[in-house]
mmCIF file of C-alpha atoms in Angstrom:
data_model
loop_
_atom_site.group_PDB
_atom_site.id
_atom_site.type_symbol
_atom_site.label_atom_id
_atom_site.label_comp_id
_atom_site.label_asym_id
_atom_site.label_seq_id
_atom_site.Cartn_x
_atom_site.Cartn_y
_atom_site.Cartn_z
ATOM 1 C CA MET A 1450 57.066 -67.875 184.602
ATOM 2 C CA THR A 1451 57.883 -71.695 183.765
ATOM 3 C CA GLN A 1452 60.759 -72.285 180.906
ATOM 4 C CA PHE A 1453 59.357 -73.320 177.852
ATOM 5 C CA PRO A 1454 60.175 -77.138 177.445
ATOM 6 C CA ILE A 1455 61.826 -76.836 174.125
ATOM 7 C CA ASP A 1456 64.366 -79.728 174.523
ATOM 8 C CA LYS A 1457 61.778 -82.139 175.432
ATOM 9 C CA ILE A 1458 59.381 -81.023 172.707
ATOM 10 C CA ARG A 1459 62.087 -81.460 170.053
ATOM 11 C CA ASN A 1460 62.676 -84.959 171.366
ATOM 12 C CA ASP A 1461 59.202 -85.761 170.808
ATOM 13 C CA PHE A 1462 59.289 -84.992 166.974
ATOM 14 C CA PRO A 1463 61.438 -87.906 165.310
ATOM 15 C CA ILE A 1464 61.699 -86.127 161.927
ATOM 16 C CA LEU A 1465 63.721 -83.375 163.457
ATOM 17 C CA ASN A 1466 66.431 -85.927 163.440
ATOM 18 C CA GLU A 1467 66.635 -86.337 159.783
ATOM 19 C CA LYS A 1468 69.634 -85.091 157.760
ATOM 20 C CA ILE A 1469 68.825 -83.144 154.388
ATOM 21 C CA ARG A 1470 71.605 -83.016 152.180
ATOM 22 C CA ASN A 1471 74.030 -83.970 155.098
ATOM 23 C CA LYS A 1472 72.736 -80.959 156.933
ATOM 24 C CA PRO A 1473 70.655 -81.179 160.374
ATOM 25 C CA LEU A 1474 66.860 -80.599 159.204
ATOM 26 C CA VAL A 1475 65.718 -76.772 160.098
ATOM 27 C CA TYR A 1476 61.914 -77.265 159.356
ATOM 28 C CA LEU A 1477 60.430 -73.760 158.664
ATOM 29 C CA ASP A 1478 57.459 -74.497 156.729
ATOM 30 C CA ASN A 1479 55.061 -74.900 159.269
ATOM 31 C CA ALA A 1480 52.413 -72.726 157.978
ATOM 32 C CA ALA A 1481 51.913 -75.261 155.161
ATOM 33 C CA SER A 1482 51.996 -78.288 157.563
ATOM 34 C CA SER A 1483 53.484 -79.138 160.573
ATOM 35 C CA GLN A 1484 55.565 -82.205 161.629
ATOM 36 C CA LYS A 1485 53.972 -84.846 163.986
ATOM 37 C CA PRO A 1486 54.910 -85.872 167.515
ATOM 38 C CA ASN A 1487 55.399 -89.719 168.534
ATOM 39 C CA VAL A 1488 52.024 -89.476 170.330
ATOM 40 C CA VAL A 1489 50.022 -88.889 167.113
ATOM 41 C CA ILE A 1490 52.465 -91.263 165.118
ATOM 42 C CA ASP A 1491 51.951 -93.986 167.771
ATOM 43 C CA CYS A 1492 48.338 -93.109 167.976
ATOM 44 C CA ILE A 1493 47.604 -93.935 164.308
ATOM 45 C CA SER A 1494 49.588 -97.163 164.708
ATOM 46 C CA HIS A 1495 47.766 -98.182 167.736
ATOM 47 C CA VAL A 1496 44.319 -97.886 166.056
ATOM 48 C CA TYR A 1497 45.203 -99.788 163.218
ATOM 49 C CA ARG A 1498 47.047 -102.303 165.361
ATOM 50 C CA HIS A 1499 44.568 -102.974 168.044
ATOM 51 C CA ASP A 1500 40.958 -100.917 167.617
ATOM 52 C CA TYR A 1501 39.973 -100.539 164.020
ATOM 53 C CA ALA A 1502 36.582 -101.213 162.817
ATOM 54 C CA ASN A 1503 34.080 -98.910 161.067
ATOM 55 C CA VAL A 1504 32.340 -96.671 163.430
ATOM 56 C CA HIS A 1505 28.907 -96.516 164.600
ATOM 57 C CA ARG A 1506 26.105 -99.194 163.561
ATOM 58 C CA GLY A 1507 28.454 -102.029 164.909
ATOM 59 C CA VAL A 1508 27.752 -104.053 168.094
ATOM 60 C CA HIS A 1509 30.758 -106.081 168.134
ATOM 61 C CA THR A 1510 33.992 -105.025 170.477
ATOM 62 C CA LEU A 1511 36.199 -103.476 167.791
ATOM 63 C CA SER A 1512 33.362 -101.391 166.386
ATOM 64 C CA VAL A 1513 32.426 -100.056 169.964
ATOM 65 C CA ARG A 1514 35.773 -99.375 170.911
ATOM 66 C CA SER A 1515 36.521 -97.332 167.454
ATOM 67 C CA THR A 1516 33.355 -95.435 167.930
ATOM 68 C CA ASP A 1517 34.468 -94.422 171.641
ATOM 69 C CA LYS A 1518 37.521 -93.164 170.616
ATOM 70 C CA PHE A 1519 36.275 -91.351 167.718
ATOM 71 C CA GLU A 1520 33.734 -89.690 169.535
ATOM 72 C CA GLY A 1521 36.194 -89.046 172.410
ATOM 73 C CA ALA A 1522 38.070 -87.166 170.052
ATOM 74 C CA ARG A 1523 35.004 -85.005 169.179
ATOM 75 C CA GLU A 1524 34.485 -84.309 172.683
ATOM 76 C CA LYS A 1525 38.551 -83.196 172.976
ATOM 77 C CA ILE A 1526 38.002 -81.034 170.073
ATOM 78 C CA LYS A 1527 34.764 -79.298 171.520
ATOM 79 C CA ASP A 1528 36.645 -78.796 174.728
ATOM 80 C CA PHE A 1529 39.417 -77.454 173.050
ATOM 81 C CA ILE A 1530 37.944 -74.545 171.197
ATOM 82 C CA ASN A 1531 35.201 -74.341 173.901
ATOM 83 C CA ALA A 1532 32.173 -75.119 171.928
ATOM 84 C CA GLY A 1533 28.723 -75.245 173.398
ATOM 85 C CA SER A 1534 28.134 -79.082 172.404
ATOM 86 C CA ASP A 1535 29.751 -81.856 170.617
ATOM 87 C CA LYS A 1536 26.987 -81.600 168.053
ATOM 88 C CA GLU A 1537 28.678 -78.357 166.666
ATOM 89 C CA ILE A 1538 31.779 -80.380 165.999
ATOM 90 C CA ILE A 1539 31.677 -81.722 162.180
ATOM 91 C CA PHE A 1540 34.627 -83.689 160.981
ATOM 92 C CA THR A 1541 35.549 -82.782 157.478
ATOM 93 C CA LYS A 1542 38.887 -83.331 155.343
ATOM 94 C CA GLY A 1543 40.023 -80.111 156.195
ATOM 95 C CA THR A 1544 39.688 -76.372 156.293
ATOM 96 C CA THR A 1545 38.726 -76.096 152.382
ATOM 97 C CA GLU A 1546 35.995 -78.859 152.819
ATOM 98 C CA SER A 1547 34.678 -76.920 155.819
ATOM 99 C CA ILE A 1548 34.242 -73.899 154.211
ATOM 100 C CA ASN A 1549 32.992 -75.597 151.021
ATOM 101 C CA LEU A 1550 30.379 -77.163 153.391
ATOM 102 C CA VAL A 1551 29.185 -73.793 154.551
ATOM 103 C CA ALA A 1552 29.458 -72.491 150.935
ATOM 104 C CA GLN A 1553 27.264 -75.163 149.308
ATOM 105 C CA SER A 1554 24.656 -75.742 152.534
ATOM 106 C CA TYR A 1555 24.357 -72.440 154.415
ATOM 107 C CA GLY A 1556 25.240 -70.334 151.311
ATOM 108 C CA LYS A 1557 22.903 -72.238 148.630
ATOM 109 C CA ALA A 1558 19.855 -72.138 151.412
ATOM 110 C CA ASN A 1559 20.393 -68.408 152.072
ATOM 111 C CA ILE A 1560 22.068 -66.430 149.700
ATOM 112 C CA LYS A 1561 20.325 -65.256 146.300
ATOM 113 C CA ALA A 1562 21.083 -62.832 143.396
ATOM 114 C CA GLY A 1563 21.786 -59.620 144.290
ATOM 115 C CA ASP A 1564 23.084 -60.573 147.920
ATOM 116 C CA GLU A 1565 26.785 -59.771 149.052
ATOM 117 C CA ILE A 1566 29.427 -61.888 150.804
ATOM 118 C CA LEU A 1567 32.108 -60.200 152.403
ATOM 119 C CA ILE A 1568 35.948 -61.330 152.711
ATOM 120 C CA SER A 1569 39.089 -59.824 153.010
ATOM 121 C CA ALA A 1570 41.928 -58.903 150.321
ATOM 122 C CA MET A 1571 44.336 -61.237 152.510
ATOM 123 C CA GLU A 1572 42.353 -64.677 152.219
ATOM 124 C CA HIS A 1573 43.645 -67.976 151.168
ATOM 125 C CA HIS A 1574 42.113 -69.418 148.012
ATOM 126 C CA SER A 1575 40.153 -71.746 150.073
ATOM 127 C CA ASN A 1576 38.386 -68.734 151.491
ATOM 128 C CA ILE A 1577 38.049 -67.031 148.033
ATOM 129 C CA VAL A 1578 37.282 -69.545 145.325
ATOM 130 C CA PRO A 1579 33.940 -71.351 147.349
ATOM 131 C CA TRP A 1580 32.419 -67.965 147.445
ATOM 132 C CA GLN A 1581 33.225 -67.329 143.825
ATOM 133 C CA MET A 1582 31.421 -70.699 143.059
ATOM 134 C CA LEU A 1583 28.633 -69.786 145.163
ATOM 135 C CA CYS A 1584 28.354 -66.592 143.526
ATOM 136 C CA GLU A 1585 28.287 -68.097 140.085
ATOM 137 C CA GLN A 1586 25.629 -70.597 141.112
ATOM 138 C CA THR A 1587 23.326 -67.957 142.812
ATOM 139 C CA GLY A 1588 23.980 -64.576 141.189
ATOM 140 C CA ALA A 1589 25.329 -63.004 144.608
ATOM 141 C CA ILE A 1590 28.365 -60.633 144.743
ATOM 142 C CA LEU A 1591 31.537 -60.862 146.130
ATOM 143 C CA LYS A 1592 32.962 -57.886 148.056
ATOM 144 C CA VAL A 1593 36.485 -57.611 149.330
ATOM 145 C CA ALA A 1594 37.642 -55.414 152.207
ATOM 146 C CA PRO A 1595 41.101 -53.797 151.448
ATOM 147 C CA ILE A 1596 44.308 -54.126 153.208
ATOM 148 C CA ASN A 1597 47.188 -51.615 153.692
ATOM 149 C CA LEU A 1598 51.026 -51.998 153.029
ATOM 150 C CA ARG A 1599 51.654 -53.467 156.298
ATOM 151 C CA GLY A 1600 49.256 -56.294 155.562
ATOM 152 C CA GLU A 1601 46.580 -55.144 157.961
ATOM 153 C CA LEU A 1602 42.759 -54.964 157.194
ATOM 154 C CA ILE A 1603 41.462 -51.754 156.873
ATOM 155 C CA PHE A 1604 39.104 -52.017 159.451
ATOM 156 C CA ASP A 1605 37.022 -48.539 158.504
ATOM 157 C CA GLU A 1606 37.038 -49.633 154.802
ATOM 158 C CA PHE A 1607 35.594 -53.143 156.076
ATOM 159 C CA ILE A 1608 32.963 -51.630 158.074
ATOM 160 C CA LYS A 1609 31.800 -49.410 155.137
ATOM 161 C CA LEU A 1610 31.190 -52.582 153.037
ATOM 162 C CA ILE A 1611 28.663 -54.227 155.417
ATOM 163 C CA GLY A 1612 25.436 -53.254 153.833
ATOM 164 C CA ASP A 1613 21.876 -54.036 153.624
ATOM 165 C CA LYS A 1614 22.555 -56.713 151.294
ATOM 166 C CA THR A 1615 25.535 -58.365 152.967
ATOM 167 C CA ARG A 1616 24.428 -62.063 153.864
ATOM 168 C CA LEU A 1617 27.858 -63.646 155.034
ATOM 169 C CA VAL A 1618 31.352 -62.312 156.175
ATOM 170 C CA ALA A 1619 33.886 -64.798 155.939
ATOM 171 C CA VAL A 1620 37.563 -63.859 157.018
ATOM 172 C CA ALA A 1621 40.827 -65.364 158.022
ATOM 173 C CA HIS A 1622 41.679 -65.310 161.780
ATOM 174 C CA MET A 1623 45.377 -65.424 160.809
ATOM 175 C CA SER A 1624 46.803 -64.826 157.126
ATOM 176 C CA ASN A 1625 48.912 -67.748 155.872
ATOM 177 C CA ALA A 1626 50.863 -65.548 153.756
ATOM 178 C CA LEU A 1627 51.687 -62.293 155.788
ATOM 179 C CA GLY A 1628 50.989 -63.656 159.483
ATOM 180 C CA THR A 1629 48.429 -60.967 160.324
ATOM 181 C CA ILE A 1630 45.999 -61.729 162.929
ATOM 182 C CA ASN A 1631 42.795 -60.207 162.131
ATOM 183 C CA PRO A 1632 40.710 -58.272 164.712
ATOM 184 C CA VAL A 1633 38.063 -60.838 164.549
ATOM 185 C CA LYS A 1634 36.314 -59.794 167.525
ATOM 186 C CA GLN A 1635 35.399 -56.578 166.381
ATOM 187 C CA ILE A 1636 34.556 -57.970 163.097
ATOM 188 C CA ILE A 1637 31.824 -60.420 164.632
ATOM 189 C CA ALA A 1638 30.630 -57.774 166.576
ATOM 190 C CA ALA A 1639 30.103 -55.388 163.750
ATOM 191 C CA ALA A 1640 28.457 -58.082 161.578
ATOM 192 C CA HIS A 1641 26.231 -59.347 164.137
ATOM 193 C CA GLU A 1642 24.888 -55.729 164.801
ATOM 194 C CA ARG A 1643 23.281 -56.517 161.398
ATOM 195 C CA ASN A 1644 22.393 -60.139 162.235
ATOM 196 C CA ILE A 1645 25.121 -61.120 159.435
ATOM 197 C CA PRO A 1646 26.729 -64.525 160.309
ATOM 198 C CA VAL A 1647 30.586 -64.825 160.312
ATOM 199 C CA LEU A 1648 32.904 -67.573 159.054
ATOM 200 C CA LEU A 1649 36.476 -67.507 160.352
ATOM 201 C CA ASP A 1650 39.214 -69.529 158.619
ATOM 202 C CA GLY A 1651 41.211 -70.760 161.433
ATOM 203 C CA ALA A 1652 43.640 -72.921 159.756
ATOM 204 C CA GLN A 1653 46.631 -70.892 160.735
ATOM 205 C CA ALA A 1654 45.310 -69.342 163.868
ATOM 206 C CA ILE A 1655 44.465 -72.511 165.691
ATOM 207 C CA PRO A 1656 48.308 -74.062 166.383
ATOM 208 C CA HIS A 1657 49.412 -70.727 167.348
ATOM 209 C CA MET A 1658 46.921 -69.474 170.037
ATOM 210 C CA PRO A 1659 43.802 -70.224 172.372
ATOM 211 C CA VAL A 1660 40.750 -70.084 170.525
ATOM 212 C CA ASP A 1661 37.272 -69.908 172.122
ATOM 213 C CA VAL A 1662 34.669 -70.063 170.044
ATOM 214 C CA GLN A 1663 31.993 -68.932 172.458
ATOM 215 C CA GLU A 1664 33.993 -65.915 173.421
ATOM 216 C CA LEU A 1665 34.610 -64.771 169.817
ATOM 217 C CA ASP A 1666 31.091 -65.514 169.104
ATOM 218 C CA CYS A 1667 31.737 -66.583 165.769
ATOM 219 C CA ASP A 1668 29.228 -68.547 163.887
ATOM 220 C CA PHE A 1669 31.285 -70.932 161.948
ATOM 221 C CA TYR A 1670 34.968 -71.739 162.633
ATOM 222 C CA ALA A 1671 37.141 -73.839 160.040
ATOM 223 C CA PHE A 1672 40.552 -75.643 160.721
ATOM 224 C CA SER A 1673 42.512 -78.592 159.764
ATOM 225 C CA GLY A 1674 44.373 -81.495 161.577
ATOM 226 C CA HIS A 1675 47.627 -81.161 159.739
ATOM 227 C CA LYS A 1676 48.798 -77.967 160.821
ATOM 228 C CA LEU A 1677 47.789 -78.750 164.495
ATOM 229 C CA TYR A 1678 50.374 -81.333 164.488
ATOM 230 C CA GLY A 1679 47.661 -83.906 163.731
ATOM 231 C CA PRO A 1680 47.281 -86.175 160.542
ATOM 232 C CA SER A 1681 46.472 -84.782 157.150
ATOM 233 C CA GLY A 1682 42.834 -85.400 155.437
ATOM 234 C CA ILE A 1683 41.121 -84.589 158.716
ATOM 235 C CA GLY A 1684 39.492 -81.319 159.771
ATOM 236 C CA VAL A 1685 36.736 -79.603 161.571
ATOM 237 C CA LEU A 1686 33.944 -77.287 160.825
ATOM 238 C CA TYR A 1687 32.610 -75.795 164.056
ATOM 239 C CA GLY A 1688 28.981 -74.136 163.587
ATOM 240 C CA LYS A 1689 26.610 -72.806 166.070
ATOM 241 C CA GLN A 1690 24.066 -75.642 166.654
ATOM 242 C CA ALA A 1691 20.855 -73.522 165.425
ATOM 243 C CA LEU A 1692 22.349 -72.725 162.106
ATOM 244 C CA LEU A 1693 23.659 -76.154 161.496
ATOM 245 C CA GLU A 1694 20.105 -77.628 162.407
ATOM 246 C CA ALA A 1695 18.557 -75.313 159.927
ATOM 247 C CA MET A 1696 21.003 -76.235 157.137
ATOM 248 C CA PRO A 1697 20.488 -79.189 154.666
ATOM 249 C CA PRO A 1698 22.943 -81.895 154.329
ATOM 250 C CA TYR A 1699 26.205 -81.301 152.269
ATOM 251 C CA GLN A 1700 26.709 -84.713 150.951
ATOM 252 C CA GLY A 1701 24.389 -87.920 150.637
ATOM 253 C CA GLY A 1702 25.443 -91.483 151.844
ATOM 254 C CA GLY A 1703 25.817 -93.752 154.830
ATOM 255 C CA ASP A 1704 25.630 -92.540 158.255
ATOM 256 C CA MET A 1705 24.014 -89.108 157.604
ATOM 257 C CA ILE A 1706 20.855 -90.835 157.296
ATOM 258 C CA ARG A 1707 17.970 -92.105 159.731
ATOM 259 C CA ARG A 1708 15.703 -93.967 157.565
ATOM 260 C CA VAL A 1709 15.849 -94.321 153.684
ATOM 261 C CA THR A 1710 13.040 -95.350 151.289
ATOM 262 C CA PHE A 1711 12.858 -94.813 147.524
ATOM 263 C CA GLU A 1712 10.180 -92.178 148.033
ATOM 264 C CA GLU A 1713 12.210 -90.166 150.389
ATOM 265 C CA THR A 1714 15.085 -90.175 153.137
ATOM 266 C CA GLU A 1715 14.768 -88.572 156.803
ATOM 267 C CA TYR A 1716 18.345 -87.119 157.678
ATOM 268 C CA ASN A 1717 20.173 -87.939 160.704
ATOM 269 C CA THR A 1718 20.613 -85.644 163.824
ATOM 270 C CA LEU A 1719 23.466 -83.415 164.342
ATOM 271 C CA PRO A 1720 26.696 -83.857 163.913
ATOM 272 C CA TYR A 1721 26.148 -87.040 161.724
ATOM 273 C CA LYS A 1722 23.878 -85.381 159.005
ATOM 274 C CA PHE A 1723 27.090 -83.578 157.830
ATOM 275 C CA GLU A 1724 29.190 -86.626 157.896
ATOM 276 C CA ALA A 1725 28.348 -88.976 154.943
ATOM 277 C CA GLY A 1726 30.264 -92.076 154.435
ATOM 278 C CA THR A 1727 33.006 -93.753 156.513
ATOM 279 C CA PRO A 1728 35.170 -90.949 158.192
ATOM 280 C CA SER A 1729 38.710 -90.771 158.498
ATOM 281 C CA ILE A 1730 38.391 -92.570 161.792
ATOM 282 C CA ALA A 1731 42.381 -93.121 162.768
ATOM 283 C CA ASP A 1732 42.985 -89.682 161.741
ATOM 284 C CA ALA A 1733 40.230 -88.055 163.728
ATOM 285 C CA ILE A 1734 41.347 -90.150 167.046
ATOM 286 C CA ALA A 1735 45.057 -88.823 166.189
ATOM 287 C CA LEU A 1736 43.876 -85.458 165.999
ATOM 288 C CA GLY A 1737 42.494 -85.754 169.554
ATOM 289 C CA ALA A 1738 45.974 -87.177 170.467
ATOM 290 C CA ALA A 1739 47.329 -83.912 169.123
ATOM 291 C CA ILE A 1740 45.074 -81.639 170.816
ATOM 292 C CA ASP A 1741 45.970 -83.757 174.291
ATOM 293 C CA TYR A 1742 49.516 -83.016 173.581
ATOM 294 C CA LEU A 1743 49.019 -79.182 172.986
ATOM 295 C CA SER A 1744 46.900 -78.966 175.859
ATOM 296 C CA ALA A 1745 49.492 -80.251 178.142
ATOM 297 C CA ILE A 1746 52.008 -77.687 176.974
ATOM 298 C CA GLY A 1747 49.258 -74.919 176.929
ATOM 299 C CA MET A 1748 48.477 -72.583 174.213
ATOM 300 C CA ASP A 1749 49.310 -69.462 176.089
ATOM 301 C CA ALA A 1750 52.701 -71.054 176.516
ATOM 302 C CA ILE A 1751 52.906 -71.559 172.780
ATOM 303 C CA ALA A 1752 51.711 -68.402 171.770
ATOM 304 C CA ALA A 1753 54.297 -66.633 173.986
ATOM 305 C CA TYR A 1754 57.204 -68.797 172.748
ATOM 306 C CA GLU A 1755 56.595 -68.334 169.494
ATOM 307 C CA ALA A 1756 56.123 -64.296 169.653
ATOM 308 C CA GLU A 1757 59.566 -64.626 171.098
ATOM 309 C CA LEU A 1758 60.911 -66.625 167.993
ATOM 310 C CA LEU A 1759 58.973 -64.120 165.495
ATOM 311 C CA ASP A 1760 60.547 -61.008 167.348
ATOM 312 C CA TYR A 1761 63.864 -62.368 167.035
ATOM 313 C CA ALA A 1762 63.548 -63.546 163.514
ATOM 314 C CA THR A 1763 62.182 -60.248 162.359
ATOM 315 C CA GLU A 1764 65.085 -58.452 164.319
ATOM 316 C CA GLN A 1765 67.612 -60.598 162.513
ATOM 317 C CA ALA A 1766 66.092 -60.163 159.066
ATOM 318 C CA LYS A 1767 65.930 -56.239 159.245
ATOM 319 C CA LYS A 1768 69.963 -56.296 159.480
ATOM 320 C CA ILE A 1769 70.070 -58.072 155.908
ATOM 321 C CA LYS A 1770 70.773 -55.789 153.508
ATOM 322 C CA GLY A 1771 68.481 -56.298 150.333
ATOM 323 C CA LEU A 1772 65.780 -58.392 152.161
ATOM 324 C CA ARG A 1773 62.108 -56.914 152.641
ATOM 325 C CA ILE A 1774 59.483 -58.293 154.799
ATOM 326 C CA VAL A 1775 56.337 -58.765 153.228
ATOM 327 C CA GLY A 1776 53.640 -58.446 156.009
ATOM 328 C CA GLU A 1777 54.366 -56.364 158.997
ATOM 329 C CA ALA A 1778 50.966 -56.081 160.757
ATOM 330 C CA SER A 1779 51.407 -54.794 164.635
ATOM 331 C CA GLU A 1780 49.174 -58.128 165.425
ATOM 332 C CA LYS A 1781 51.259 -60.918 163.831
ATOM 333 C CA GLY A 1782 51.575 -64.716 164.283
ATOM 334 C CA ALA A 1783 54.899 -66.653 163.711
ATOM 335 C CA ILE A 1784 55.151 -66.241 159.963
ATOM 336 C CA LEU A 1785 58.144 -64.438 158.092
ATOM 337 C CA SER A 1786 57.392 -63.731 154.639
ATOM 338 C CA PHE A 1787 60.215 -61.832 152.719
ATOM 339 C CA VAL A 1788 61.799 -61.018 149.288
ATOM 340 C CA LEU A 1789 65.273 -60.470 148.308
ATOM 341 C CA ASN A 1790 66.766 -57.944 145.759
ATOM 342 C CA HIS A 1791 67.263 -59.528 142.368
ATOM 343 C CA ILE A 1792 66.645 -63.251 143.631
ATOM 344 C CA HIS A 1793 63.467 -65.036 142.598
ATOM 345 C CA PRO A 1794 61.851 -66.916 145.986
ATOM 346 C CA HIS A 1795 62.119 -70.097 144.140
ATOM 347 C CA ASP A 1796 65.924 -69.765 143.976
ATOM 348 C CA ILE A 1797 65.724 -68.868 147.684
ATOM 349 C CA GLY A 1798 63.912 -71.845 148.348
ATOM 350 C CA THR A 1799 66.288 -74.128 146.410
ATOM 351 C CA MET A 1800 69.357 -72.809 147.616
ATOM 352 C CA LEU A 1801 68.279 -72.835 151.385
ATOM 353 C CA ASP A 1802 67.259 -76.464 150.844
ATOM 354 C CA SER A 1803 70.919 -77.167 150.067
ATOM 355 C CA LEU A 1804 71.469 -76.097 153.426
ATOM 356 C CA GLY A 1805 69.105 -78.441 155.098
ATOM 357 C CA ILE A 1806 66.496 -75.596 155.479
ATOM 358 C CA ALA A 1807 62.823 -76.094 154.320
ATOM 359 C CA VAL A 1808 60.956 -72.680 153.693
ATOM 360 C CA ARG A 1809 58.057 -72.262 151.459
ATOM 361 C CA ALA A 1810 58.388 -70.344 148.213
ATOM 362 C CA GLY A 1811 55.569 -69.216 146.122
ATOM 363 C CA HIS A 1812 52.246 -67.591 145.802
ATOM 364 C CA HIS A 1813 51.031 -69.446 149.255
ATOM 365 C CA CYS A 1814 47.675 -70.153 147.623
ATOM 366 C CA ALA A 1815 47.338 -66.241 148.210
ATOM 367 C CA MET A 1816 47.340 -64.798 144.567
ATOM 368 C CA PRO A 1817 45.784 -61.595 145.243
ATOM 369 C CA VAL A 1818 47.908 -60.892 148.171
ATOM 370 C CA MET A 1819 51.178 -60.993 145.772
ATOM 371 C CA ASP A 1820 49.368 -58.912 143.224
ATOM 372 C CA PHE A 1821 48.764 -56.382 145.905
ATOM 373 C CA PHE A 1822 52.270 -56.069 147.072
ATOM 374 C CA GLU A 1823 53.539 -56.362 143.138
ATOM 375 C CA VAL A 1824 55.791 -59.311 143.648
ATOM 376 C CA PRO A 1825 55.506 -62.895 142.113
ATOM 377 C CA ALA A 1826 56.120 -64.727 145.230
ATOM 378 C CA THR A 1827 57.903 -64.565 148.552
ATOM 379 C CA ALA A 1828 59.721 -66.934 150.652
ATOM 380 C CA ARG A 1829 58.086 -67.897 153.781
ATOM 381 C CA ALA A 1830 59.558 -69.003 157.193
ATOM 382 C CA SER A 1831 57.153 -70.259 159.678
ATOM 383 C CA PHE A 1832 57.658 -71.157 163.104
ATOM 384 C CA ALA A 1833 56.212 -73.933 165.472
ATOM 385 C CA ILE A 1834 56.623 -75.036 168.804
ATOM 386 C CA TYR A 1835 59.781 -77.167 167.975
ATOM 387 C CA ASN A 1836 61.823 -74.373 166.350
ATOM 388 C CA THR A 1837 64.661 -72.452 168.267
ATOM 389 C CA LYS A 1838 66.342 -69.095 167.867
ATOM 390 C CA GLN A 1839 69.419 -71.221 166.705
ATOM 391 C CA GLU A 1840 67.506 -72.562 163.849
ATOM 392 C CA ILE A 1841 66.888 -68.744 163.008
ATOM 393 C CA ASP A 1842 70.379 -68.177 163.207
ATOM 394 C CA VAL A 1843 71.209 -71.092 160.416
ATOM 395 C CA LEU A 1844 68.376 -69.514 158.327
ATOM 396 C CA MET A 1845 69.893 -65.924 158.343
ATOM 397 C CA ASN A 1846 73.472 -67.266 157.902
ATOM 398 C CA GLY A 1847 72.007 -69.104 155.014
ATOM 399 C CA ILE A 1848 70.219 -65.908 153.301
ATOM 400 C CA GLU A 1849 73.300 -63.922 153.730
ATOM 401 C CA SER A 1850 75.534 -66.841 151.921
ATOM 402 C CA LEU A 1851 72.925 -67.114 149.097
ATOM 403 C CA ILE A 1852 72.983 -63.346 148.650
ATOM 404 C CA GLU A 1853 77.012 -63.524 148.337
ATOM 405 C CA VAL A 1854 76.376 -66.385 145.681
ATOM 406 C CA PHE A 1855 74.317 -64.211 143.662
ATOM 407 C CA GLY A 1856 76.401 -61.240 144.284
#
């Protein structure tokens, strides 16, 4: 097996040279947002310096250049997740907007009073609140499949909740708060036996593992650029073409139309029907650059390397007296959430920051998960392609030192 090129990768991320409080930065907040490699930073700069103009509808050279690169990024995303067509790739602001698009377009058109939407108890607020809003609008009912104390979906209970009134299943591919990787192929197969479409929240999964939407057979897949080493403010909704064709537009405005009169509007074809207004052009192009970067490393290699990091971090964490890991699923991505006896997670985050270590402390936009584990919050260290075992040692030493401070 080829050795993972960690030194080269670290050199590609200029922010890793930063000093925080005179200490080398140890960035372990990747589940919230990842840092950006030079190729992404340079791509954004190049677009604005050399290629920028509004896309589509323009015949001048800069508009043609910008459009070609913008649509080229869509093609890269299609290939990255193995979608069947670039018509199935909708640019959005991020995972949150992608899920809201499905809720307000597919949901309003297909879900009525008394129908049920099924989610899991480990969802991010972005995969809870849009469905609650849809239920308020339509009279539908939100059903929640339970998890166990390891942070795993109780699959048998999930299956029992799929019924004659279930109209949509929406679950995280990987939990942002726990790291749990859900058995999504089995979930999709079970839902499809009853012709129920499935949306996967892929925000956490997509940076950490290969994703093939055709193999999964999911109906919708939502993800963000900023967790995928790309810019913030850009994201993707994948949807099966037949579903997207049948769905009404989510927003009205420029570019999503074919013809407008005061009497009626004829909507544009896919994917533009769902892309009203000037898009985030440079950010979409730079997301394509991020995908090129990851593809050159290889998602299988990334998954294997990060699994090593997680195994090592888990092993070291279990040696620390008074530390409790929150979320110990057998299938898990590179996230270590934990609490310390008698030390609030916000104090953990503040104290570690004084040592140059960036972790996230809080409810991680997953308050029901915190309620289930009966904690107000957790501290979360989340790993990425540029992290190392040496950095994990720095984290563990930092935890030991703050336990000493708090006595």
